[in-house]
Coordinates of C-alpha atoms in Angstrom, one line a residue:
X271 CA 54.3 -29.5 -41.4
X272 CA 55.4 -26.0 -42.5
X273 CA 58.6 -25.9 -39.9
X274 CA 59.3 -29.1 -41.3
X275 CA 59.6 -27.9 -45.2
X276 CA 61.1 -24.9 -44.3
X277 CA 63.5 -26.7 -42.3
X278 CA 64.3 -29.1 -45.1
X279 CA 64.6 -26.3 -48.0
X280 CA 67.3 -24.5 -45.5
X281 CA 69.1 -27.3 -44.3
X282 CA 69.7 -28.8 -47.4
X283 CA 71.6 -25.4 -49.1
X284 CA 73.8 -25.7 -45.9
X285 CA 74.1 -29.3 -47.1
X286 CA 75.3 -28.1 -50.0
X287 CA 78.3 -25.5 -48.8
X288 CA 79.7 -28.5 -46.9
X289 CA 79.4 -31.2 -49.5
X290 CA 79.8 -34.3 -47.2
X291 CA 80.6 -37.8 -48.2
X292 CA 78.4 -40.0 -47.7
X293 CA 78.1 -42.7 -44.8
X294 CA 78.6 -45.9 -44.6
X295 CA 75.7 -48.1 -46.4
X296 CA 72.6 -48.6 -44.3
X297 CA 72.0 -51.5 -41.8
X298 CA 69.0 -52.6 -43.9
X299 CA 70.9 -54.1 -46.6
X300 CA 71.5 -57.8 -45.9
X301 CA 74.9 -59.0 -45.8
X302 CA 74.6 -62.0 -47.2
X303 CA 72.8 -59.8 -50.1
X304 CA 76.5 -57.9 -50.4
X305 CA 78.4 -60.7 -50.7
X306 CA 76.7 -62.8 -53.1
X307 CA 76.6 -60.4 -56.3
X308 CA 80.5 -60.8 -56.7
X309 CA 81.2 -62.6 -59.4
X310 CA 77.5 -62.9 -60.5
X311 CA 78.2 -60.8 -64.0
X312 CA 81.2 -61.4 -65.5
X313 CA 83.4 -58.6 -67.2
X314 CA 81.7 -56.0 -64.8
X315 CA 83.4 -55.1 -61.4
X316 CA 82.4 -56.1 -58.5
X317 CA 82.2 -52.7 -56.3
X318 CA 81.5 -50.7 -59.5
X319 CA 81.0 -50.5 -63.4
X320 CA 84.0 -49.2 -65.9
X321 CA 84.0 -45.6 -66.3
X322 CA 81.6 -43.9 -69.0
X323 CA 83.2 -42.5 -71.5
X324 CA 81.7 -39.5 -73.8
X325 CA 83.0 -36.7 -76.0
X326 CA 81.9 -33.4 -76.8
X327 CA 79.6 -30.9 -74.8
X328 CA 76.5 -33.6 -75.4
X329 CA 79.1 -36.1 -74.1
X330 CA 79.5 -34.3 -71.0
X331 CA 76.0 -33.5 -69.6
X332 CA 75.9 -37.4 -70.7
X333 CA 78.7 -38.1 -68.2
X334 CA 77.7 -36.1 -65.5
X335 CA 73.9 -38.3 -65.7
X336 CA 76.0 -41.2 -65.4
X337 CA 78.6 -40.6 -62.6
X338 CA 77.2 -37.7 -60.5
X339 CA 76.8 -38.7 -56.9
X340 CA 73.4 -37.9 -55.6
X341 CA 74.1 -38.9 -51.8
X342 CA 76.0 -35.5 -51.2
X343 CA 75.1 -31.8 -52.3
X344 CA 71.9 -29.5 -52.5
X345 CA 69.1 -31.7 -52.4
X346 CA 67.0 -29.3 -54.4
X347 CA 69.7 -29.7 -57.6
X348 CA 69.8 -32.9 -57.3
X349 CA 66.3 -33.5 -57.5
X350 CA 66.0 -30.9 -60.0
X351 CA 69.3 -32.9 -62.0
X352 CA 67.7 -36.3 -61.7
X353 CA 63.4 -35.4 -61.9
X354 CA 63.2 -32.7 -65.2
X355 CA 64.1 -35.6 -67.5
X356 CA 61.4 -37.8 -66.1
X357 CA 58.9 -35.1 -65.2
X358 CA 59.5 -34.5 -69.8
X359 CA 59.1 -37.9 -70.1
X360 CA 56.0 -38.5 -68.2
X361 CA 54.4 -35.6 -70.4
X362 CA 55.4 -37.1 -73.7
X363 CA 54.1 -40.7 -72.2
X364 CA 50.4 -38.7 -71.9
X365 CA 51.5 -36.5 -75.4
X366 CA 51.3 -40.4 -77.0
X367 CA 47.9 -40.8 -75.4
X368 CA 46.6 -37.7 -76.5
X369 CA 48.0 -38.2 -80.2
X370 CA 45.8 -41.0 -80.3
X371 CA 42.6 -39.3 -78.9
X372 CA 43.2 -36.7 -81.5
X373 CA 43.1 -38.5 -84.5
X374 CA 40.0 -40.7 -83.3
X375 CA 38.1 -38.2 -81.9
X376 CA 39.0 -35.8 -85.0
X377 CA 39.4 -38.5 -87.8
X378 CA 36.3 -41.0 -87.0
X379 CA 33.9 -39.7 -84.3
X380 CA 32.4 -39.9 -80.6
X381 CA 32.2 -43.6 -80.9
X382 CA 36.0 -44.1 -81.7
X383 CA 37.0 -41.6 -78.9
X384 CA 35.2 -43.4 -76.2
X385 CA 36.2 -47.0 -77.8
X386 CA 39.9 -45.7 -77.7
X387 CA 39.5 -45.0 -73.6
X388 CA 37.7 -48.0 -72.8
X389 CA 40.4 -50.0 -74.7
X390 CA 43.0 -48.0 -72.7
X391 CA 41.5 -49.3 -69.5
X392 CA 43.0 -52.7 -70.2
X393 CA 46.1 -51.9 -71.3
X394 CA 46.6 -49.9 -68.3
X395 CA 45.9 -52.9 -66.3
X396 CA 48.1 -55.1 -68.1
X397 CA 50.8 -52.2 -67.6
X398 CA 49.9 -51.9 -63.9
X399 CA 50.4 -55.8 -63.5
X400 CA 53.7 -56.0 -64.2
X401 CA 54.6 -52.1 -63.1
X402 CA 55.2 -52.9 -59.5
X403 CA 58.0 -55.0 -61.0
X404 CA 59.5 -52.0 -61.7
X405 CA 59.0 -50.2 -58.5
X406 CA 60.7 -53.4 -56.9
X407 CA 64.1 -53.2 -59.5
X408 CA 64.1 -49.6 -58.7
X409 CA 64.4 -49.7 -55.0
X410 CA 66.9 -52.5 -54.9
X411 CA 69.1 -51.0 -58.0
X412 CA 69.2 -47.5 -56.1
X413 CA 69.7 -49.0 -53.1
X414 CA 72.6 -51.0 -54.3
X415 CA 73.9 -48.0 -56.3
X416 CA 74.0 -46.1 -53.1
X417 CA 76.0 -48.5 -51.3
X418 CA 78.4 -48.9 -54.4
X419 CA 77.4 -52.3 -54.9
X420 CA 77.3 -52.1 -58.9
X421 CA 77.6 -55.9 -59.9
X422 CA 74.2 -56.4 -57.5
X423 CA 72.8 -53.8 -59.3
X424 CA 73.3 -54.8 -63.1
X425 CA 72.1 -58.2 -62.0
X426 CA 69.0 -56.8 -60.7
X427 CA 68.5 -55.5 -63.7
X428 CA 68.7 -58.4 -65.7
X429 CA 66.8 -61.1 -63.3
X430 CA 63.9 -57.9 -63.6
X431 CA 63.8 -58.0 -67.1
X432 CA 63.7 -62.0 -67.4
X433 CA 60.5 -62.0 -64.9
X434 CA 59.1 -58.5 -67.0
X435 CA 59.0 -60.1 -70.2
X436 CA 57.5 -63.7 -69.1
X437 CA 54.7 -61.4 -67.5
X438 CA 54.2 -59.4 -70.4
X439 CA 54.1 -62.1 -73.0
X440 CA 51.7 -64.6 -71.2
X441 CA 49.9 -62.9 -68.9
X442 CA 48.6 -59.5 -71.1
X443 CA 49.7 -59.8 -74.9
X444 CA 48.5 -63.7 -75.5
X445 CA 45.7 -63.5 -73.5
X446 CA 44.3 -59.9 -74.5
X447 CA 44.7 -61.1 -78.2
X448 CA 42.7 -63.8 -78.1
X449 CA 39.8 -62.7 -75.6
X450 CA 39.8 -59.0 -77.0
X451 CA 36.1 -58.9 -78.2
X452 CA 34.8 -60.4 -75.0
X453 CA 36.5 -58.3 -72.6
X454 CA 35.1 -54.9 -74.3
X455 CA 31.7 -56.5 -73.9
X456 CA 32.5 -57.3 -70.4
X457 CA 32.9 -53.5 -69.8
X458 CA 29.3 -53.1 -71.6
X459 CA 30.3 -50.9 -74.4
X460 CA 27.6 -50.7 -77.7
X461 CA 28.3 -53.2 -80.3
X462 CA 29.4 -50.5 -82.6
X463 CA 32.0 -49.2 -80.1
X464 CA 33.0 -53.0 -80.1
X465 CA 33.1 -53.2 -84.0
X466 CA 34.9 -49.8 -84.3
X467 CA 37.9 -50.5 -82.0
X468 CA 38.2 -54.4 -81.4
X469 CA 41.0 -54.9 -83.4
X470 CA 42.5 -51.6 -82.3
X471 CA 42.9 -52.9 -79.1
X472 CA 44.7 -56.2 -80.1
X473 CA 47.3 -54.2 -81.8
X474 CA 47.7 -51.7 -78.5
X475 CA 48.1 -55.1 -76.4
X476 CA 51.1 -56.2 -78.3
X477 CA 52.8 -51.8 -77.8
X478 CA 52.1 -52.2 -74.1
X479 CA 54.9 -54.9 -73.9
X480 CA 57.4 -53.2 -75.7
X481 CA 56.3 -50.0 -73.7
X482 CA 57.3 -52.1 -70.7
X483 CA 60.8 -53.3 -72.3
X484 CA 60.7 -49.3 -72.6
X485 CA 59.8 -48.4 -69.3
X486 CA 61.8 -51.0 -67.7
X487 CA 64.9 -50.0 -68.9
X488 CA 64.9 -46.8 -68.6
X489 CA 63.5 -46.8 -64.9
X490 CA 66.9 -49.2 -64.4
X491 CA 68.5 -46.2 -66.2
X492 CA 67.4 -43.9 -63.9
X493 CA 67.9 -45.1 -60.5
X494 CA 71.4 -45.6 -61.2
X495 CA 71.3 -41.7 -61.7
X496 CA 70.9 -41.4 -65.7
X497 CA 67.1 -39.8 -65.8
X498 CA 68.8 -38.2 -69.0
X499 CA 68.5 -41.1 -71.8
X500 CA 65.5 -42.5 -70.5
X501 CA 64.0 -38.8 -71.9
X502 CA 66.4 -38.8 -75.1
X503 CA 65.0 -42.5 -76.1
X504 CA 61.3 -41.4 -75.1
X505 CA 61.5 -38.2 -77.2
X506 CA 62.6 -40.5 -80.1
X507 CA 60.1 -42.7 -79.4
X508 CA 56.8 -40.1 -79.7
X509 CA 58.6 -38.3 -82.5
X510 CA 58.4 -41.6 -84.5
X511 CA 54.7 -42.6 -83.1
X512 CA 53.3 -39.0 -83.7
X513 CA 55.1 -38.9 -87.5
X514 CA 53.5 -42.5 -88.1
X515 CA 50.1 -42.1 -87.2
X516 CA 48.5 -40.2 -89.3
X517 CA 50.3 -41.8 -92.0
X518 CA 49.3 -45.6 -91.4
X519 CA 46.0 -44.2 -89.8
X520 CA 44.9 -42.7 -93.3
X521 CA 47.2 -43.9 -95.9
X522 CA 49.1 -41.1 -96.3
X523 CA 52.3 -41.0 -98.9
X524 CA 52.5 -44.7 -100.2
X525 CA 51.3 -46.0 -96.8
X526 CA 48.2 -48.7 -96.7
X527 CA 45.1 -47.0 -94.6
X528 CA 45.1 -48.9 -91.6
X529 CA 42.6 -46.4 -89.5
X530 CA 42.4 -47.1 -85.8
X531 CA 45.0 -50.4 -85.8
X532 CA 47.2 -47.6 -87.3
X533 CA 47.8 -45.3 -84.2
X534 CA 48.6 -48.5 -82.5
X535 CA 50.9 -49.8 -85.3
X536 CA 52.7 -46.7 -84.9
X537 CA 53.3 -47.1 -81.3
X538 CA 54.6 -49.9 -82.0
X539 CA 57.3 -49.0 -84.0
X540 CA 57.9 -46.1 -81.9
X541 CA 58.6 -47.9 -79.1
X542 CA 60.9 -50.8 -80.6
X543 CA 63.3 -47.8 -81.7
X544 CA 62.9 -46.2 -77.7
X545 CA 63.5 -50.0 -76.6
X546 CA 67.0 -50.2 -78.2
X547 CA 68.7 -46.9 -77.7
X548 CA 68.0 -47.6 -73.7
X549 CA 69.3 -51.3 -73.8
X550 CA 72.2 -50.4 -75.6
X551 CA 73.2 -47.7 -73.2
X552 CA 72.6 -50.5 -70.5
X553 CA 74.9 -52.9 -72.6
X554 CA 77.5 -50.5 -74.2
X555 CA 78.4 -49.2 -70.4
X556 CA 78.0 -45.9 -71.2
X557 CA 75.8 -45.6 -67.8
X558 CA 76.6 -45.9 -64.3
X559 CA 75.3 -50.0 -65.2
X560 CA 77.2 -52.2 -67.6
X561 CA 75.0 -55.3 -68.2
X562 CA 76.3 -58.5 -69.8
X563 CA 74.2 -61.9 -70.8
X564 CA 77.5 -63.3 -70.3
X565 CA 77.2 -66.3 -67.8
X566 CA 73.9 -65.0 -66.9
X567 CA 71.1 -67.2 -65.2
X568 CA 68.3 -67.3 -63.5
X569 CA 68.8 -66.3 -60.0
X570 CA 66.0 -67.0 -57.9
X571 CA 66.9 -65.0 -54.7
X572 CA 66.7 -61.9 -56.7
X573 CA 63.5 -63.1 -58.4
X574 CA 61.9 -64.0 -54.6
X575 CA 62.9 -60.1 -53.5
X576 CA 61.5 -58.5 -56.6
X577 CA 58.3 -60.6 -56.2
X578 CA 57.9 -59.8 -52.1
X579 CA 58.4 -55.9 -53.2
X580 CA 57.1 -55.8 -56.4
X581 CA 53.5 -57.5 -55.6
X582 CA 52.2 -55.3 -53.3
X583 CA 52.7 -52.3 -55.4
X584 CA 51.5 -53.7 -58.4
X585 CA 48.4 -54.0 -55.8
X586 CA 48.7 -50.6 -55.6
X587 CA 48.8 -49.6 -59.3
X588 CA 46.5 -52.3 -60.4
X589 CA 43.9 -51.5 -57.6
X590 CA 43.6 -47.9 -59.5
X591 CA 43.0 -49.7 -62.6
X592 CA 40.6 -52.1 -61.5
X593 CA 38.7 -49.2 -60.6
X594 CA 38.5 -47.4 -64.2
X595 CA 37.8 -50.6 -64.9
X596 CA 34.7 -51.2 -63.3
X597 CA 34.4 -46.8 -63.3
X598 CA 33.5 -47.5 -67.2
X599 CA 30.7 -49.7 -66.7
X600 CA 29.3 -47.3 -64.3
X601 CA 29.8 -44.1 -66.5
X602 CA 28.6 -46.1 -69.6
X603 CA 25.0 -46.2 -68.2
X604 CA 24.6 -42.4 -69.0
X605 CA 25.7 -43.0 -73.0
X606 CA 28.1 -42.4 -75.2
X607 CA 28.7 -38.6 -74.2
X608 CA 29.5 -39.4 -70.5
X609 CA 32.1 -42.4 -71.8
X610 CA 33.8 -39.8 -74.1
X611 CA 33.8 -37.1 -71.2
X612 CA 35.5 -39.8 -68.5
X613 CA 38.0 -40.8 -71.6
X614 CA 39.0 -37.2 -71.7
X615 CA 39.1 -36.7 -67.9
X616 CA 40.9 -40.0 -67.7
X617 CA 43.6 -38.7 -70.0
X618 CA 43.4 -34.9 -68.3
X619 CA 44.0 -37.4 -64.7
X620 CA 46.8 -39.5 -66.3
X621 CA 48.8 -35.6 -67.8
X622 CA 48.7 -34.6 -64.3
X623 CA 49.8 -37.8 -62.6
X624 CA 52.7 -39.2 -64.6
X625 CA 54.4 -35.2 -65.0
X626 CA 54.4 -35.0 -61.2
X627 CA 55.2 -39.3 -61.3
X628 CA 58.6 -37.5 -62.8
X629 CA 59.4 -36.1 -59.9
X630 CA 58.0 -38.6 -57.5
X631 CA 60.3 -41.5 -59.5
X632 CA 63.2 -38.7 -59.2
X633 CA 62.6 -38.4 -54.8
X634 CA 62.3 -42.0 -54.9
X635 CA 65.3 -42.6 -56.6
X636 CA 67.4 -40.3 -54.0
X637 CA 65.6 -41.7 -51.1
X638 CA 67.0 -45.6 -52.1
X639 CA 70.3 -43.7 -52.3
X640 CA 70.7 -42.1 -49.5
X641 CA 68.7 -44.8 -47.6
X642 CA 71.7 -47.2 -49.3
X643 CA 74.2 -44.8 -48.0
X644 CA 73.0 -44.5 -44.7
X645 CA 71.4 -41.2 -44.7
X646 CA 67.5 -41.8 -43.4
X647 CA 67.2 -37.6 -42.8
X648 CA 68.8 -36.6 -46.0
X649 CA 66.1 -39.0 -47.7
X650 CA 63.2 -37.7 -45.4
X651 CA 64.3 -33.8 -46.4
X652 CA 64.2 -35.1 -50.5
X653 CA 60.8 -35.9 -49.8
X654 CA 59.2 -33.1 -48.4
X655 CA 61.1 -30.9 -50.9
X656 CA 59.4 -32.9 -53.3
X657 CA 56.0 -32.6 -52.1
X658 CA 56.6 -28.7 -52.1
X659 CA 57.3 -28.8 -56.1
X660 CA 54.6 -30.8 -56.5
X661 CA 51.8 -28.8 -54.4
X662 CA 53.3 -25.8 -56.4
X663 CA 52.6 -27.3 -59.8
X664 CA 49.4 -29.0 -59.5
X665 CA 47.7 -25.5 -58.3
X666 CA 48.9 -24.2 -61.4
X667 CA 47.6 -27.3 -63.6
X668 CA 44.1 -27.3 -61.9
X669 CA 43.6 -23.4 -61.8
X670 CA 44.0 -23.5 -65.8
X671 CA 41.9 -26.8 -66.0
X672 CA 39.1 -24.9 -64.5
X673 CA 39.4 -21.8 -66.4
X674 CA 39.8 -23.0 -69.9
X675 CA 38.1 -26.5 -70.1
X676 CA 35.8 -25.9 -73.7
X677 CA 39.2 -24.9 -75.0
X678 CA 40.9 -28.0 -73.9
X679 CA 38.1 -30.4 -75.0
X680 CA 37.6 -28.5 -78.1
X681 CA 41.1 -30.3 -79.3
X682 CA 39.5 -33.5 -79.6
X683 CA 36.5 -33.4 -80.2
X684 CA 33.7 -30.1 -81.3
X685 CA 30.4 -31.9 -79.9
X686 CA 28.2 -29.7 -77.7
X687 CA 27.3 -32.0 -75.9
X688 CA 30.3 -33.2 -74.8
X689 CA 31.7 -29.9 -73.5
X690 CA 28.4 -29.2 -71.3
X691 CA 29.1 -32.0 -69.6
X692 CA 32.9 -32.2 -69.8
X693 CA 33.1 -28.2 -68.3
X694 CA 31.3 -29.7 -65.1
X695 CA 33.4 -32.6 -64.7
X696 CA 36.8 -30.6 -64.9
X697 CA 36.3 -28.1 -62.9
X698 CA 34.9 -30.7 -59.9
X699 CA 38.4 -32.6 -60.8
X700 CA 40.6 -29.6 -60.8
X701 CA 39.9 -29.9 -56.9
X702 CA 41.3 -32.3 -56.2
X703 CA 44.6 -32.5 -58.5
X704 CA 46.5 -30.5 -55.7
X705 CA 46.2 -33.4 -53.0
X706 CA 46.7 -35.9 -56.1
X707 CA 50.7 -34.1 -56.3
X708 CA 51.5 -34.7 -52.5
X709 CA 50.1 -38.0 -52.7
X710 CA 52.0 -39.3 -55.5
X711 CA 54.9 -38.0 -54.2
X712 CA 54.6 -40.1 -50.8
X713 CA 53.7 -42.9 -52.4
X714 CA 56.7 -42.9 -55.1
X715 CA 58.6 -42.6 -52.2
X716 CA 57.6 -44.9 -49.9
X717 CA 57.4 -47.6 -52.9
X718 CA 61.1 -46.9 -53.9
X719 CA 62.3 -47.3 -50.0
X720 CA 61.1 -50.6 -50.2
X721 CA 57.5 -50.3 -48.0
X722 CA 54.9 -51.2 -50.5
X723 CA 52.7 -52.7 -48.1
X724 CA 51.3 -49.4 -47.0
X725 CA 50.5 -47.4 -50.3
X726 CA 48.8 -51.1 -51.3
X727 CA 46.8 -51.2 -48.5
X728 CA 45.5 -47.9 -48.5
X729 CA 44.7 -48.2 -52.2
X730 CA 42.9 -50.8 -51.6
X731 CA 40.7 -49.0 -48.9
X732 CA 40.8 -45.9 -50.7
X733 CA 38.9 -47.3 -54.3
X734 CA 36.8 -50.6 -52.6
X735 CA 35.7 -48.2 -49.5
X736 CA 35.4 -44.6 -50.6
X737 CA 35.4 -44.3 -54.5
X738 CA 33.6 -46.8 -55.2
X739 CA 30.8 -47.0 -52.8
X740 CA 30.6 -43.1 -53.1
X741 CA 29.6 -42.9 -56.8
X742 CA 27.2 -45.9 -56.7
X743 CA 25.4 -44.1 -53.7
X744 CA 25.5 -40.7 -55.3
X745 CA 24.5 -42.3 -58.7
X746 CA 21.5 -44.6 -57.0
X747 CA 19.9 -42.6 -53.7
X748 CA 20.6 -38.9 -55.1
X749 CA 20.1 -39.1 -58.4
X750 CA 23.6 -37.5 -59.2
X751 CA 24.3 -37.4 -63.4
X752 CA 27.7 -39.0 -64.5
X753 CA 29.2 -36.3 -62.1
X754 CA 29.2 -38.8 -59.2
X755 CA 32.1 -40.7 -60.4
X756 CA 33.6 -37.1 -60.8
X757 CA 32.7 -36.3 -56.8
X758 CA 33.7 -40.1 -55.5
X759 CA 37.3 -39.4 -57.5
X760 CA 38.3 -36.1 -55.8
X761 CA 37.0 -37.7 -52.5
X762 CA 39.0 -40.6 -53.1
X763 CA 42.1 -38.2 -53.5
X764 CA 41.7 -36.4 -50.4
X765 CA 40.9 -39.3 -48.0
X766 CA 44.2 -40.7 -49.4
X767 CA 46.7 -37.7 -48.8
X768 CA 44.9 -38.1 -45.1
X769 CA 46.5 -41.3 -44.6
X770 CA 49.7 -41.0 -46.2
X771 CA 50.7 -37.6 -44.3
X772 CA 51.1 -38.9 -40.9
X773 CA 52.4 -42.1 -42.1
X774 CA 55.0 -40.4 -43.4
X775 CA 55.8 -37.8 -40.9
X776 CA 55.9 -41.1 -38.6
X777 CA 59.4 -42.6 -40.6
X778 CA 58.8 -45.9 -40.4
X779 CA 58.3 -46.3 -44.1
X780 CA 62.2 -46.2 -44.1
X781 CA 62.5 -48.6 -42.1
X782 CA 61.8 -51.0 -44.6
X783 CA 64.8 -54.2 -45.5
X784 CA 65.3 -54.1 -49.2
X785 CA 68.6 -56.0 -50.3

């Protein structure tokens, strides 16, 4: 494994001093997929999308995220070009998170902290539903981008965003609206949890759809190459949220107090403004895409490939879900202190994840490329790069988790209690953060390539078979505290990087037909 990175890291500056074009487009994209996108969109080419135009020295980073050709060159810059953005974004995605655990834990108590996780265990599921929707628009759009097939590529987009919003409207908002109370007594929280964050959650329903609008275009942003307004929208986007908060939260200026339904009012609006500075980018062709609703319509081919892709690792997202899920019932039978601990260590889980999810989205993105452009080594080199970065940056993030975590907890929330029991639980997670990185990496990337039957699989195995089973037994037959759902995640972590490394190191994962 280590001739293999050090192989790839040297390779790829050689790479670099030559500066090849890129082959022709891989054998894995269909032909019949080719030749049906022309004339699909109207007004956009059929081989390519008119030229962004920008001005000034803004205008020119802006161009180079829209027209730079990540096929050829170092990979390490490229991946360093296309993954900082997103790497930013994921932090400020968690930043949004926290915001909200600050002001409940700070502004009204244990009770509203550990209501404000549970609630975040549905919306996470409804997010996770729909997410693999994504993963399956963002292979076939970098895929297409690769092999210069840009009118495929903005339609896509468009057919993804048709079957993203019918998801999100019926099958989270209007059902998580209407059943909110009896799903946070499903979980078995205390009825003054319930009373303190039921209509909290209602509101935070109705954000998660326009945080999938968000998401949804900027991930379509992004694996056309622009990683760089997906960030400027999101920045934007927590700049309004965090301003708002407070304000609607406890009636600040001339504001009504709203308390907790104001953090999630605030998100709202927050994302509403990120929502349209990414669609018009997508519609005013100042990316790599140009979309147009003229002469669009439902295109069911495209709808059948983003289903067959997209299922299996919504699986794979969901399954992780699913187990916070049912995690929270578990942790809720030692009290309120353990539920506000696992809130904290969820959020502490979801900071390290979705940074290194930057730069997993980011390989994934060059591996569709230059898997559309015919290049299976160059994609197999991005990865392992990757997975160096990653291991790299998850030591660092676990070593000061397990130093400093009174100080961290201390933000949210002063209760004794709480940090007793939190200190233990972060320093048994800070274990196994490390192997978290190289498995998110692999997993990103074999998503993105189009084999999402593998990382579901193993998801599945990995939560049902080894989390799972693992807390309940340490919980039940050793009498562990609320630290055996701590244990059963960090072995859950490991027993997954197990699989995925020879799987990977195998290649068939890009062998996988995507257009």
């Amino acid at each position: 494994m280590a001739d293999e990175v050090t192989k790839a890291l040297s390779d790829e500056e050689k790479a670099a001093a030559k500066n090849p074009e890129p082959e022709a487009a891989a054998e894995a994209i269909a032909p019949e997929a080719a030749s049906a996108s022309t004339g699909d969109v109207e007004a956009v080419s059929e081989t390519e999308s008119p030229a962004p135009r920008h001005g000034g020295r803004r205008g020119r980073l802006a161009e180079q995220y829209a027209t730079r050709n990540l096929t050829e060159g170092s990979i390490s810059r490229n991946l360093l070009f296309l993954s900082w953005p997103q790497m930013a974004e994921g932090a400020l995605y968690v930043f949004y998170q926290m915001v909200d655990l600050f002001w409940a834990g700070q502004g009204f108590g244990l009770d509203a902290l550990a209501g404000v996780g549970a609630v975040w265990t549905y919306t996470t599921l409804g997010l996770t539903a729909r997410g693999g929707l994504d993963t399956a628009m963002r292979a076939m759009v970098s895929r297409a981008v690769g092999a210069g097939d840009m009118a495929l590529a903005n339609r896509v987009v468009l057919q993804a965003f048709a079957l993203n919003t019918f998801i999100s409207i019926f099958f989270v908002v209007i059902p998580g609206v209407i059943f909110a109370d009896q799903l946070l007594m499903i979980i078995g929280l205390p009825e003054e949890v319930r009373n303190e964050v039921s209509l909290y959650m209602r509101f935070q329903l109705i954000n998660q759809s326009l945080v999938a609008w968000r998401t949804m275009s900027g991930q379509a942003l992004a694996s056309a190459g622009d990683s760089l307004t997906p960030l400027r929208a999101t920045v934007i986007t927590r700049a309004v949220h965090m301003t708002m908060s407070p304000t609607l939260a406890f009636g600040l200026l001339f504001f009504p107090e709203l308390g907790l339904m104001g953090l999630a009012v605030a998100g709202i609006i927050g994302q509403i403004v990120g929502s349209i500075l990414n669609w018009n980018a997508l519609f005013s062709g100042r990316s790599r895409l140009h979309l147009t609703l003229k002469g669009f319509y439902l295109d069911w081919d495209v709808m059948r490939r983003l289903v067959r892709i997209g299922v299996p690792a919504s699986v794979t997202s969901m399954e992780r879900a699913l187990s916070q899920f049912v995690m929270v019932g578990v942790v809720a039978s030692f009290g309120v202190t353990a539920l506000g601990v696992y809130t904290l260590a969820q959020r502490t889980d979801l900071l390290a994840n979705r940074v290194i999810t930057g730069l997993a989205n980011a390989s994934g993105v060059l591996v569709g490329q230059n898997l559309g452009a015919g290049q299976p080594e160059r994609a197999r080199k991005t990865v392992l790069v990757a997975m160096v970065w990653s291991f790299f940056s998850q030591l660092v993030f676990a070593a000061l988790l397990a130093a400093f975590p009174i100080a961290y907890m201390a933000i949210f929330n002063d209760d004794a209690d709480l940090h007793a029991l939190g200190e233990t639980w972060f320093r048994i997670l800070a274990l196994g953060y490390v192997t978290m990185g190289l498995s998110t990496v692999m997993m990103h990337c074999f998503n993105t390539a189009g084999d999402t039957i593998v990382p579901a699989l193993v998801n599945i195995v990995t939560i049902w078979v080894v989390q799972l089973p693992l807390a309940l037994f340490l919980r039940d037959f050793l009498d562990f505290d609320s630290t055996s759902v701590a244990w059963a995640i960090v072995a859950a972590m490991l027993f997954r990087l197990l699989i995925y490394l020879p799987y990977f190191l195998s290649g068939r994962w890009m062998r996988a037909r995507v257009l």
